[in-house]
Amino acid sequence: MKLEGKVALITGSAQGIGRAIALRLAREGADIVVDDRADDSRAESTLAEVQALGRRGCVVSGDLGTVADDRRVVADAVAKMGRLDILVNNGGVEKNASFLEVTEQDYELVLNVNLRGAFFTSQAFAQHLQQTRRPGRIINISSVHEELPFPHFSPYCASKGGLKMLMRNLAIELAPLGITVNNVAPGAIATPINRPAWETPEALESLLKLIPYKRVGQAIDIGKAAVWLASDDSDYVNGQTLFVDGGMTLFPEFADGG
Ligand code: BGC
């Protein structure tokens, strides 16, 4: 097991990619803090699966789009588990609208959750490591759209592009504390966030045209990448984005057809 004795907080881990990351990290020996907007049955069921793997864990909840909650989520996690070693900034939202029709409300929701949430959660986590003089790992789940345009998802692209530069900056500022910072950039992974893109045969067919490897990703593909970035196997990797997308980023056609 690669993560024995580590404690990991994964934001947005009641479902989708976050849940798969939580379970994969648990399988490698990490104790897990499940976080989601509401401390509901889905978060509890992720926790139950973590515990079934023989790990300790707890649920914390908060609105990632609120700075006070970002800080409180980290503080609650430390209070319940004693400490944290790994932070996975996974929680995110997206809204489909042409640029001309994006509302202020949707812009703020997407930017606040995806970018400001990761910013202040990382800050609270890094402060905790600094105070306890311990190294750690920050892994942001960004997107191929930290690089690749995604028409009709401008706030989402702005948030993920921001997450790329945030990661690169923190990789420099936090390295002296023994904290590495990297991104995982998923391509099209079948989860609730993008259900319309894969749920009908027609949608699936046009999605697969954009993926050289000709399969839609599964949440576990991202879980495996997160384990690697959280483990000693990637100790010398810092300030990088690992694209897990079946080659989607290589297709410039995406910007026309996406
Ligand atoms: C988005 C999905 C999209 C995928 C590939 C992800 O970041 O959340 O909606 O299907 O990128 O374009």
Coordinates of C-alpha atoms in Angstrom, one line a residue, residues 52-206:
A52 CA -15.4 -1.1 4.6
L53 CA -11.9 -0.9 3.2
G54 CA -10.6 -0.8 6.8
R55 CA -9.7 2.9 6.9
R56 CA -10.8 5.6 9.3
G57 CA -12.7 8.6 8.0
C58 CA -15.2 11.3 8.6
V59 CA -17.6 13.6 6.7
V60 CA -17.2 17.4 6.7
S61 CA -19.4 19.8 4.7
G62 CA -19.4 23.3 3.5
D63 CA -20.0 25.5 0.5
L64 CA -16.7 25.7 -1.4
G65 CA -17.8 29.0 -2.9
T66 CA -17.6 30.6 0.5
V67 CA -14.2 31.5 1.9
A68 CA -15.3 31.1 5.5
D69 CA -16.5 27.5 4.7
D70 CA -13.2 26.7 2.9
R71 CA -11.3 27.5 6.0
R72 CA -13.8 25.7 8.3
V73 CA -13.8 22.5 6.2
V74 CA -10.0 22.3 6.6
A75 CA -10.3 23.1 10.4
D76 CA -13.1 20.5 10.9
A77 CA -11.1 17.9 9.1
V78 CA -8.0 18.5 11.2
A79 CA -10.2 18.6 14.4
K80 CA -11.8 15.2 13.5
M81 CA -8.8 13.4 12.2
G82 CA -5.9 15.0 14.1
R83 CA -4.1 16.2 11.0
L84 CA -4.0 16.2 7.2
D85 CA -1.3 15.2 4.7
I86 CA -3.0 15.3 1.3
L87 CA -5.5 17.8 -0.1
V88 CA -7.4 17.0 -3.3
N89 CA -9.2 20.0 -4.7
N90 CA -11.8 18.2 -6.6
G91 CA -15.2 19.9 -6.0
G92 CA -16.4 21.8 -9.1
V93 CA -19.4 23.0 -11.1
E94 CA -20.0 24.0 -14.7
K95 CA -22.8 25.9 -16.5
N96 CA -23.5 25.7 -20.2
A97 CA -24.3 29.1 -21.8
S98 CA -23.0 31.1 -24.7
F99 CA -20.7 33.9 -23.6
L100 CA -23.3 36.6 -24.5
E101 CA -25.8 35.0 -22.1
V102 CA -23.7 34.2 -19.1
T103 CA -25.3 35.7 -16.0
E104 CA -23.3 37.3 -13.2
Q105 CA -24.8 34.7 -10.8
D106 CA -23.5 31.8 -12.9
Y107 CA -20.1 33.4 -13.4
E108 CA -19.7 33.9 -9.7
L109 CA -20.9 30.4 -8.8
V110 CA -18.4 28.7 -11.2
L111 CA -15.4 31.0 -10.4
N112 CA -16.1 30.9 -6.6
V113 CA -16.4 27.2 -6.3
N114 CA -13.8 26.0 -8.9
L115 CA -11.1 28.6 -8.3
R116 CA -11.5 30.6 -5.2
G117 CA -12.6 27.5 -3.3
A118 CA -9.4 25.7 -4.3
F119 CA -7.4 28.8 -3.5
F120 CA -8.5 29.3 0.1
T121 CA -8.8 25.6 0.9
S122 CA -5.2 25.2 -0.3
Q123 CA -4.2 28.2 1.8
A124 CA -5.8 26.8 5.0
F125 CA -4.2 23.4 4.3
A126 CA -0.7 24.8 3.7
Q127 CA -1.0 26.9 6.8
H128 CA -1.9 23.7 8.8
L129 CA 1.2 22.0 7.4
Q130 CA 3.4 25.0 8.1
Q131 CA 2.2 25.2 11.7
T132 CA 2.7 21.5 12.2
R133 CA 6.0 21.5 10.3
R134 CA 5.1 18.6 8.0
P135 CA 5.3 18.0 4.3
G136 CA 2.3 17.3 2.1
R137 CA 0.6 17.1 -1.3
I138 CA -1.9 19.3 -3.0
I139 CA -3.6 17.8 -6.1
N140 CA -6.0 19.9 -8.1
I141 CA -8.5 18.2 -10.3
S142 CA -8.6 20.7 -13.1
S143 CA -9.7 19.7 -16.7
V144 CA -8.4 19.4 -20.2
H145 CA -10.1 22.8 -20.3
E146 CA -7.2 24.4 -18.4
E147 CA -5.6 24.2 -21.9
L148 CA -8.3 23.5 -24.4
P149 CA -11.1 26.0 -25.2
F150 CA -14.6 24.8 -24.5
P151 CA -17.2 27.0 -26.3
H152 CA -20.2 27.8 -24.2
F153 CA -18.3 27.2 -21.0
S154 CA -16.4 30.4 -20.6
P155 CA -16.5 30.8 -16.8
Y156 CA -15.5 27.1 -16.5
C157 CA -12.5 27.6 -18.8
A158 CA -11.5 30.8 -16.9
S159 CA -11.7 28.9 -13.6
K160 CA -9.6 25.9 -14.9
G161 CA -7.1 28.2 -16.7
G162 CA -6.8 30.0 -13.4
L163 CA -6.3 26.7 -11.5
K164 CA -3.4 25.9 -13.8
M165 CA -1.6 29.2 -12.9
L166 CA -2.5 28.9 -9.3
M167 CA -0.9 25.4 -9.2
R168 CA 2.3 26.6 -10.9
N169 CA 2.6 29.5 -8.5
L170 CA 2.0 27.4 -5.4
A171 CA 4.4 24.8 -6.6
I172 CA 7.1 27.4 -6.3
E173 CA 5.9 29.1 -3.1
L174 CA 5.2 25.9 -1.1
A175 CA 8.1 23.7 -2.3
P176 CA 10.4 25.0 0.5
L177 CA 7.8 23.7 3.0
G178 CA 8.0 20.2 1.4
I179 CA 4.6 20.6 -0.2
T180 CA 4.3 19.6 -3.9
V181 CA 1.4 20.9 -6.0
N182 CA 0.2 19.3 -9.2
N183 CA -3.0 19.1 -11.4
V184 CA -4.8 16.2 -12.8
A185 CA -6.6 17.3 -16.0
P186 CA -9.4 14.8 -16.8
G187 CA -10.9 14.6 -20.2
A188 CA -14.4 13.4 -20.8
I189 CA -15.1 11.2 -17.7
A190 CA -18.6 9.8 -17.4
T191 CA -20.0 11.4 -14.2
P192 CA -23.1 13.4 -13.3
I193 CA -21.5 16.8 -14.2
N194 CA -21.4 16.0 -18.0
R195 CA -24.3 13.5 -18.2
P196 CA -25.8 15.1 -21.4
A197 CA -22.4 14.5 -23.2
W198 CA -22.6 10.7 -22.8
E199 CA -26.0 9.6 -21.9
T200 CA -27.6 9.1 -25.3
P201 CA -26.1 7.1 -28.1
E202 CA -26.0 10.2 -30.4
A203 CA -24.2 12.3 -27.8
L204 CA -21.8 9.5 -27.1
E205 CA -21.0 9.1 -30.7
S206 CA -20.1 12.7 -31.2

